[in-house]
Amino acid sequence: MSYFIKVAEHENFTKASNELFVCQSTLSKSVMALEKELGTNLIDRTSNEFRLTPHGVLLCEKGKYLLDMIEKQEENIYDMIQGNQGVLRIGIPPVILTAYFPSIIYEFQKKNPKIKLHVIEAGANTIKERVDNGAVDLGVIIFPFAYPGYHVVPLASSFNTLLVHKSHPLAHKDTVSFKELIYEDFLILDNTYMLHDRILSNCRNAGFEPRITCESSQWDFLAEMVSLNQGITILPHPITVRFHSNNIKRIKLTDPEFPWDIAIIVKKEKYISSLMDSFIQFSCEKVLSASHLSYNDYQIETPSLDINRDF
């Protein structure tokens, strides 16, 4: 059945055989054997173009579902055999990794020594792509996240902060609106970060196109540039407090306010292993403990946290 579904997906025997690493004649014989077993034609061979028969369309649709269920059950059984061990691949932007995850990762591995965490650092936009293609098991991104097809687990809430040199004309202010930044030189995180797009959006909503003089994937480099009076930057508050410089003034952004909310995302069709569920629960408990909330308290407010029940 898997051979037939692959042919149907490609609408071509040659392409399907290349992907499956089998010769075309073997693939063709397998499909014909399936047709003989079912007693019906699955492919319309009277047409010059590739076309499934009504029975072929039905089998392709139901077959995909059955194969997916079999794969998930195999993963479930393997998960039960392995227990609390294995490798967990997590995609985290460097800014979020530095701000929240050193203690989470350290304490999680201390509690679960048989689990190996493979942390992939990249901007949130890149992390989303890697969650999509299965390169990571789960990802950490910032809100808003308006893409369907994901479990989204809210993790922490903070805000973004404007950094200016102490001699900057805005340095004496406690709050600054985006409209006041129209003539500034922007030093911002590059477009692999969701924050990059949000800064551009807020500037455009304020009526101007930001003058970007430098983009970088390194937040500490941008902060250092501000300390040298090379421009302004906007970074998440939890990361700015880690940069100590008497030359920098931190200012709250208003009109609009600029929140920085982070969440864990998992593709809905992906099997949620016990490793993934354990890490999500542990991360939530660790972050929420400061608010005197438990994972179960938060789960009531956010049903998507009970991710295994969706399957």
GROMACS .gro file of C-alpha atoms in nm:
model
  311
    1MET     CA    1   0.000   0.000   0.000
    2SER     CA    2   0.285   0.239   0.081
    3TYR     CA    3   0.421   0.194  -0.273
    4PHE     CA    4   0.083   0.274  -0.425
    5ILE     CA    5   0.040   0.585  -0.209
    6LYS     CA    6   0.384   0.713  -0.308
    7VAL     CA    7   0.299   0.666  -0.678
    8ALA     CA    8  -0.031   0.848  -0.625
    9GLU     CA    9   0.142   1.136  -0.448
   10HIS     CA   10   0.393   1.184  -0.730
   11GLU     CA   11   0.147   1.092  -1.008
   12ASN     CA   12   0.449   0.931  -1.167
   13PHE     CA   13   0.610   0.586  -1.137
   14THR     CA   14   0.962   0.710  -1.215
   15LYS     CA   15   0.964   0.981  -0.947
   16ALA     CA   16   0.813   0.742  -0.692
   17SER     CA   17   1.067   0.470  -0.769
   18ASN     CA   18   1.354   0.718  -0.730
   19GLU     CA   19   1.229   0.826  -0.389
   20LEU     CA   20   1.167   0.470  -0.275
   21PHE     CA   21   1.500   0.344  -0.415
   22VAL     CA   22   1.333   0.058  -0.607
   23CYS     CA   23   1.328  -0.007  -0.980
   24GLN     CA   24   1.023   0.105  -1.174
   25SER     CA   25   0.930  -0.250  -1.279
   26THR     CA   26   0.922  -0.365  -0.915
   27LEU     CA   27   0.702  -0.070  -0.824
   28SER     CA   28   0.465  -0.137  -1.114
   29LYS     CA   29   0.437  -0.507  -1.023
   30SER     CA   30   0.363  -0.418  -0.659
   31VAL     CA   31   0.079  -0.185  -0.759
   32MET     CA   32  -0.067  -0.443  -0.997
   33ALA     CA   33  -0.044  -0.710  -0.725
   34LEU     CA   34  -0.238  -0.481  -0.492
   35GLU     CA   35  -0.501  -0.427  -0.760
   36LYS     CA   36  -0.531  -0.803  -0.808
   37GLU     CA   37  -0.563  -0.859  -0.435
   38LEU     CA   38  -0.839  -0.597  -0.407
   39GLY     CA   39  -1.009  -0.706  -0.728
   40THR     CA   40  -1.025  -0.356  -0.875
   41ASN     CA   41  -0.818  -0.111  -1.080
   42LEU     CA   42  -0.661   0.170  -0.877
   43ILE     CA   43  -0.504   0.355  -1.170
   44ASP     CA   44  -0.690   0.449  -1.489
   45ARG     CA   45  -0.460   0.310  -1.759
   46THR     CA   46  -0.689   0.418  -2.046
   47SER     CA   47  -0.585   0.782  -1.999
   48ASN     CA   48  -0.269   0.941  -2.136
   49GLU     CA   49  -0.236   1.134  -1.810
   50PHE     CA   50  -0.187   0.977  -1.469
   51ARG     CA   51  -0.526   0.940  -1.308
   52LEU     CA   52  -0.658   0.739  -1.016
   53THR     CA   53  -0.985   0.553  -1.040
   54PRO     CA   54  -1.252   0.636  -0.777
   55HIS     CA   55  -1.137   0.327  -0.585
   56GLY     CA   56  -0.778   0.447  -0.613
   57VAL     CA   57  -0.868   0.790  -0.475
   58LEU     CA   58  -1.047   0.630  -0.180
   59LEU     CA   59  -0.762   0.389  -0.104
   60CYS     CA   60  -0.504   0.668  -0.124
   61GLU     CA   61  -0.699   0.882   0.122
   62LYS     CA   62  -0.775   0.604   0.372
   63GLY     CA   63  -0.438   0.438   0.323
   64LYS     CA   64  -0.248   0.751   0.427
   65TYR     CA   65  -0.453   0.763   0.746
   66LEU     CA   66  -0.390   0.395   0.823
   67LEU     CA   67  -0.015   0.416   0.759
   68ASP     CA   68   0.007   0.726   0.977
   69MET     CA   69  -0.176   0.549   1.259
   70ILE     CA   70   0.053   0.246   1.228
   71GLU     CA   71   0.361   0.470   1.244
   72LYS     CA   72   0.230   0.648   1.552
   73GLN     CA   73   0.153   0.321   1.728
   74GLU     CA   74   0.503   0.193   1.648
   75GLU     CA   75   0.646   0.512   1.799
   76ASN     CA   76   0.421   0.470   2.101
   77ILE     CA   77   0.538   0.113   2.160
   78TYR     CA   78   0.903   0.214   2.112
   79ASP     CA   79   0.848   0.502   2.352
   80MET     CA   80   0.709   0.264   2.617
   81ILE     CA   81   1.005   0.027   2.573
   82GLN     CA   82   1.265   0.303   2.591
   83GLY     CA   83   1.114   0.466   2.898
   84ASN     CA   84   1.258   0.796   3.015
   85GLN     CA   85   1.564   0.793   2.791
   86GLY     CA   86   1.665   0.886   2.438
   87VAL     CA   87   1.744   1.200   2.239
   88LEU     CA   88   1.525   1.511   2.231
   89ARG     CA   89   1.591   1.774   1.961
   90ILE     CA   90   1.488   2.125   2.064
   91GLY     CA   91   1.505   2.438   1.850
   92ILE     CA   92   1.555   2.757   2.051
   93PRO     CA   93   1.649   3.111   1.939
   94PRO     CA   94   1.975   3.222   2.110
   95VAL     CA   95   1.803   3.515   2.283
   96ILE     CA   96   1.538   3.290   2.441
   97LEU     CA   97   1.799   3.023   2.517
   98THR     CA   98   2.011   3.270   2.713
   99ALA     CA   99   1.718   3.438   2.888
  100TYR     CA  100   1.530   3.132   3.012
  101PHE     CA  101   1.681   2.795   2.937
  102PRO     CA  102   2.025   2.753   3.100
  103SER     CA  103   1.876   2.649   3.434
  104ILE     CA  104   1.588   2.459   3.270
  105ILE     CA  105   1.824   2.246   3.060
  106TYR     CA  106   2.070   2.194   3.347
  107GLU     CA  107   1.804   2.085   3.597
  108PHE     CA  108   1.614   1.873   3.343
  109GLN     CA  109   1.926   1.676   3.251
  110LYS     CA  110   2.021   1.644   3.617
  111LYS     CA  111   1.677   1.496   3.683
  112ASN     CA  112   1.685   1.281   3.366
  113PRO     CA  113   2.048   1.176   3.310
  114LYS     CA  114   1.959   0.920   3.040
  115ILE     CA  115   1.800   1.186   2.819
  116LYS     CA  116   2.031   1.364   2.576
  117LEU     CA  117   1.916   1.711   2.474
  118HIS     CA  118   2.027   1.828   2.132
  119VAL     CA  119   1.974   2.205   2.129
  120ILE     CA  120   1.966   2.371   1.787
  121GLU     CA  121   2.012   2.749   1.799
  122ALA     CA  122   1.848   2.961   1.529
  123GLY     CA  123   1.607   3.251   1.487
  124ALA     CA  124   1.239   3.182   1.553
  125ASN     CA  125   1.150   3.191   1.182
  126THR     CA  126   1.413   2.925   1.113
  127ILE     CA  127   1.297   2.724   1.415
  128LYS     CA  128   0.944   2.714   1.272
  129GLU     CA  129   1.081   2.576   0.943
  130ARG     CA  130   1.274   2.306   1.129
  131VAL     CA  131   0.966   2.207   1.327
  132ASP     CA  132   0.781   2.183   0.994
  133ASN     CA  133   1.039   1.957   0.828
  134GLY     CA  134   1.098   1.742   1.136
  135ALA     CA  135   1.457   1.855   1.197
  136VAL     CA  136   1.360   1.929   1.559
  137ASP     CA  137   1.099   1.764   1.782
  138LEU     CA  138   0.975   2.089   1.930
  139GLY     CA  139   1.056   2.456   1.898
  140VAL     CA  140   1.043   2.769   2.109
  141ILE     CA  141   0.911   3.083   1.937
  142ILE     CA  142   0.763   3.422   2.022
  143PHE     CA  143   0.403   3.539   1.997
  144PRO     CA  144   0.200   3.624   1.809
  145PHE     CA  145   0.207   3.290   1.626
  146ALA     CA  146  -0.083   3.276   1.382
  147TYR     CA  147  -0.003   2.953   1.198
  148PRO     CA  148  -0.256   2.665   1.214
  149GLY     CA  149  -0.157   2.303   1.260
  150TYR     CA  150   0.049   2.339   1.578
  151HIS     CA  151   0.011   2.271   1.946
  152VAL     CA  152   0.108   2.604   2.107
  153VAL     CA  153   0.208   2.598   2.474
  154PRO     CA  154   0.245   2.948   2.629
  155LEU     CA  155   0.558   2.958   2.841
  156ALA     CA  156   0.651   3.310   2.955
  157SER     CA  157   0.553   3.674   2.911
  158SER     CA  158   0.775   3.981   2.916
  159PHE     CA  159   0.834   4.289   2.699
  160ASN     CA  160   1.083   4.439   2.455
  161THR     CA  161   1.302   4.730   2.556
  162LEU     CA  162   1.458   5.018   2.365
  163LEU     CA  163   1.833   5.060   2.419
  164VAL     CA  164   1.997   5.396   2.351
  165HIS     CA  165   2.332   5.552   2.432
  166LYS     CA  166   2.337   5.759   2.751
  167SER     CA  167   2.405   6.074   2.546
  168HIS     CA  168   2.109   6.014   2.314
  169PRO     CA  169   1.836   6.285   2.316
  170LEU     CA  170   1.582   6.021   2.425
  171ALA     CA  171   1.793   5.895   2.714
  172HIS     CA  172   1.621   6.121   2.968
  173LYS     CA  173   1.277   5.973   2.895
  174ASP     CA  174   1.108   5.687   3.082
  175THR     CA  175   0.889   5.585   2.787
  176VAL     CA  176   0.920   5.630   2.410
  177SER     CA  177   0.663   5.576   2.135
  178PHE     CA  178   0.753   5.422   1.800
  179LYS     CA  179   0.669   5.750   1.626
  180GLU     CA  180   0.962   5.912   1.808
  181LEU     CA  181   1.204   5.669   1.640
  182ILE     CA  182   1.141   5.789   1.284
  183TYR     CA  183   1.486   5.942   1.234
  184GLU     CA  184   1.690   5.684   1.425
  185ASP     CA  185   1.953   5.441   1.299
  186PHE     CA  186   1.826   5.092   1.383
  187LEU     CA  187   2.053   4.806   1.484
  188ILE     CA  188   1.831   4.496   1.486
  189LEU     CA  189   1.831   4.118   1.491
  190ASP     CA  190   1.830   3.970   1.140
  191ASN     CA  191   1.529   3.831   0.956
  192THR     CA  192   1.570   3.479   1.093
  193TYR     CA  193   1.417   3.623   1.410
  194MET     CA  194   1.045   3.695   1.446
  195LEU     CA  195   1.138   4.008   1.643
  196HIS     CA  196   1.287   4.151   1.323
  197ASP     CA  197   0.950   4.138   1.145
  198ARG     CA  198   0.764   4.274   1.446
  199ILE     CA  199   0.994   4.576   1.471
  200LEU     CA  200   0.941   4.653   1.103
  201SER     CA  201   0.564   4.613   1.144
  202ASN     CA  202   0.544   4.848   1.442
  203CYS     CA  203   0.754   5.111   1.264
  204ARG     CA  204   0.536   5.092   0.953
  205ASN     CA  205   0.222   5.116   1.162
  206ALA     CA  206   0.373   5.430   1.313
  207GLY     CA  207   0.404   5.575   0.963
  208PHE     CA  208   0.768   5.527   0.867
  209GLU     CA  209   1.016   5.280   0.723
  210PRO     CA  210   1.299   5.220   0.972
  211ARG     CA  211   1.650   5.313   0.865
  212ILE     CA  212   1.838   4.990   0.938
  213THR     CA  213   2.213   5.038   0.951
  214CYS     CA  214   2.304   4.696   1.090
  215GLU     CA  215   2.148   4.351   1.122
  216SER     CA  216   2.300   4.069   1.325
  217SER     CA  217   2.211   3.734   1.476
  218GLN     CA  218   2.402   3.828   1.793
  219TRP     CA  219   2.211   4.031   2.053
  220ASP     CA  220   2.525   4.112   2.255
  221PHE     CA  221   2.692   4.259   1.946
  222LEU     CA  222   2.394   4.490   1.891
  223ALA     CA  223   2.403   4.603   2.253
  224GLU     CA  224   2.776   4.669   2.224
  225MET     CA  225   2.713   4.881   1.914
  226VAL     CA  226   2.463   5.088   2.113
  227SER     CA  227   2.720   5.136   2.389
  228LEU     CA  228   2.949   5.281   2.119
  229ASN     CA  229   2.670   5.522   2.014
  230GLN     CA  230   2.628   5.364   1.670
  231GLY     CA  231   2.248   5.358   1.681
  232ILE     CA  232   1.953   5.219   1.878
  233THR     CA  233   1.829   4.865   1.923
  234ILE     CA  234   1.521   4.687   2.054
  235LEU     CA  235   1.571   4.366   2.248
  236PRO     CA  236   1.373   4.150   2.491
  237HIS     CA  237   1.398   4.285   2.845
  238PRO     CA  238   1.514   3.955   3.002
  239ILE     CA  239   1.821   3.960   2.779
  240THR     CA  240   1.904   4.331   2.820
  241VAL     CA  241   1.956   4.294   3.195
  242ARG     CA  242   2.242   4.056   3.118
  243PHE     CA  243   2.434   4.329   2.937
  244HIS     CA  244   2.606   4.564   3.180
  245SER     CA  245   2.721   4.899   3.046
  246ASN     CA  246   2.711   5.243   3.201
  247ASN     CA  247   2.680   5.384   2.849
  248ILE     CA  248   2.336   5.233   2.781
  249LYS     CA  249   1.991   5.355   2.887
  250ARG     CA  250   1.695   5.115   2.882
  251ILE     CA  251   1.359   5.271   2.793
  252LYS     CA  252   1.009   5.123   2.788
  253LEU     CA  253   0.833   5.127   2.451
  254THR     CA  254   0.474   5.251   2.421
  255ASP     CA  255   0.221   5.333   2.151
  256PRO     CA  256   0.207   5.047   2.096
  257GLU     CA  257   0.341   4.855   2.390
  258PHE     CA  258   0.574   4.583   2.271
  259PRO     CA  259   0.523   4.251   2.456
  260TRP     CA  260   0.761   3.958   2.427
  261ASP     CA  261   0.571   3.636   2.488
  262ILE     CA  262   0.727   3.299   2.421
  263ALA     CA  263   0.577   2.955   2.362
  264ILE     CA  264   0.667   2.598   2.276
  265ILE     CA  265   0.531   2.467   1.945
  266VAL     CA  266   0.483   2.112   1.815
  267LYS     CA  267   0.328   2.002   1.487
  268LYS     CA  268  -0.017   1.855   1.555
  269GLU     CA  269   0.040   1.547   1.341
  270LYS     CA  270   0.363   1.463   1.525
  271TYR     CA  271   0.355   1.189   1.786
  272ILE     CA  272   0.415   1.339   2.130
  273SER     CA  273   0.667   1.115   2.302
  274SER     CA  274   0.707   1.090   2.678
  275LEU     CA  275   1.039   1.274   2.640
  276MET     CA  276   0.870   1.569   2.470
  277ASP     CA  277   0.584   1.576   2.719
  278SER     CA  278   0.826   1.558   3.014
  279PHE     CA  279   1.033   1.847   2.883
  280ILE     CA  280   0.727   2.064   2.813
  281GLN     CA  281   0.587   1.999   3.160
  282PHE     CA  282   0.922   2.063   3.326
  283SER     CA  283   0.976   2.390   3.136
  284CYS     CA  284   0.630   2.516   3.226
  285GLU     CA  285   0.671   2.425   3.592
  286LYS     CA  286   1.011   2.594   3.604
  287VAL     CA  287   0.892   2.920   3.447
  288LEU     CA  288   0.555   2.931   3.621
  289SER     CA  289   0.690   2.854   3.968
  290ALA     CA  290   0.771   3.222   4.016
  291SER     CA  291   0.399   3.295   3.968
  292HIS     CA  292   0.298   3.022   4.217
  293LEU     CA  293   0.116   2.832   3.940
  294SER     CA  294   0.153   2.467   3.854
  295TYR     CA  295   0.161   2.296   3.517
  296ASN     CA  296  -0.186   2.152   3.590
  297ASP     CA  297  -0.323   2.497   3.675
  298TYR     CA  298  -0.197   2.629   3.346
  299GLN     CA  299  -0.325   2.324   3.161
  300ILE     CA  300  -0.682   2.411   3.257
  301GLU     CA  301  -0.644   2.756   3.104
  302THR     CA  302  -0.470   2.620   2.794
  303PRO     CA  303  -0.630   2.292   2.674
  304SER     CA  304  -0.370   2.250   2.399
  305LEU     CA  305  -0.121   2.156   2.670
  306ASP     CA  306  -0.294   1.819   2.705
  307ILE     CA  307  -0.140   1.732   2.374
  308ASN     CA  308  -0.143   1.352   2.394
  309ARG     CA  309  -0.521   1.343   2.407
  310ASP     CA  310  -0.545   1.493   2.060
  311PHE     CA  311  -0.425   1.163   1.925
   0.00000   0.00000   0.00000
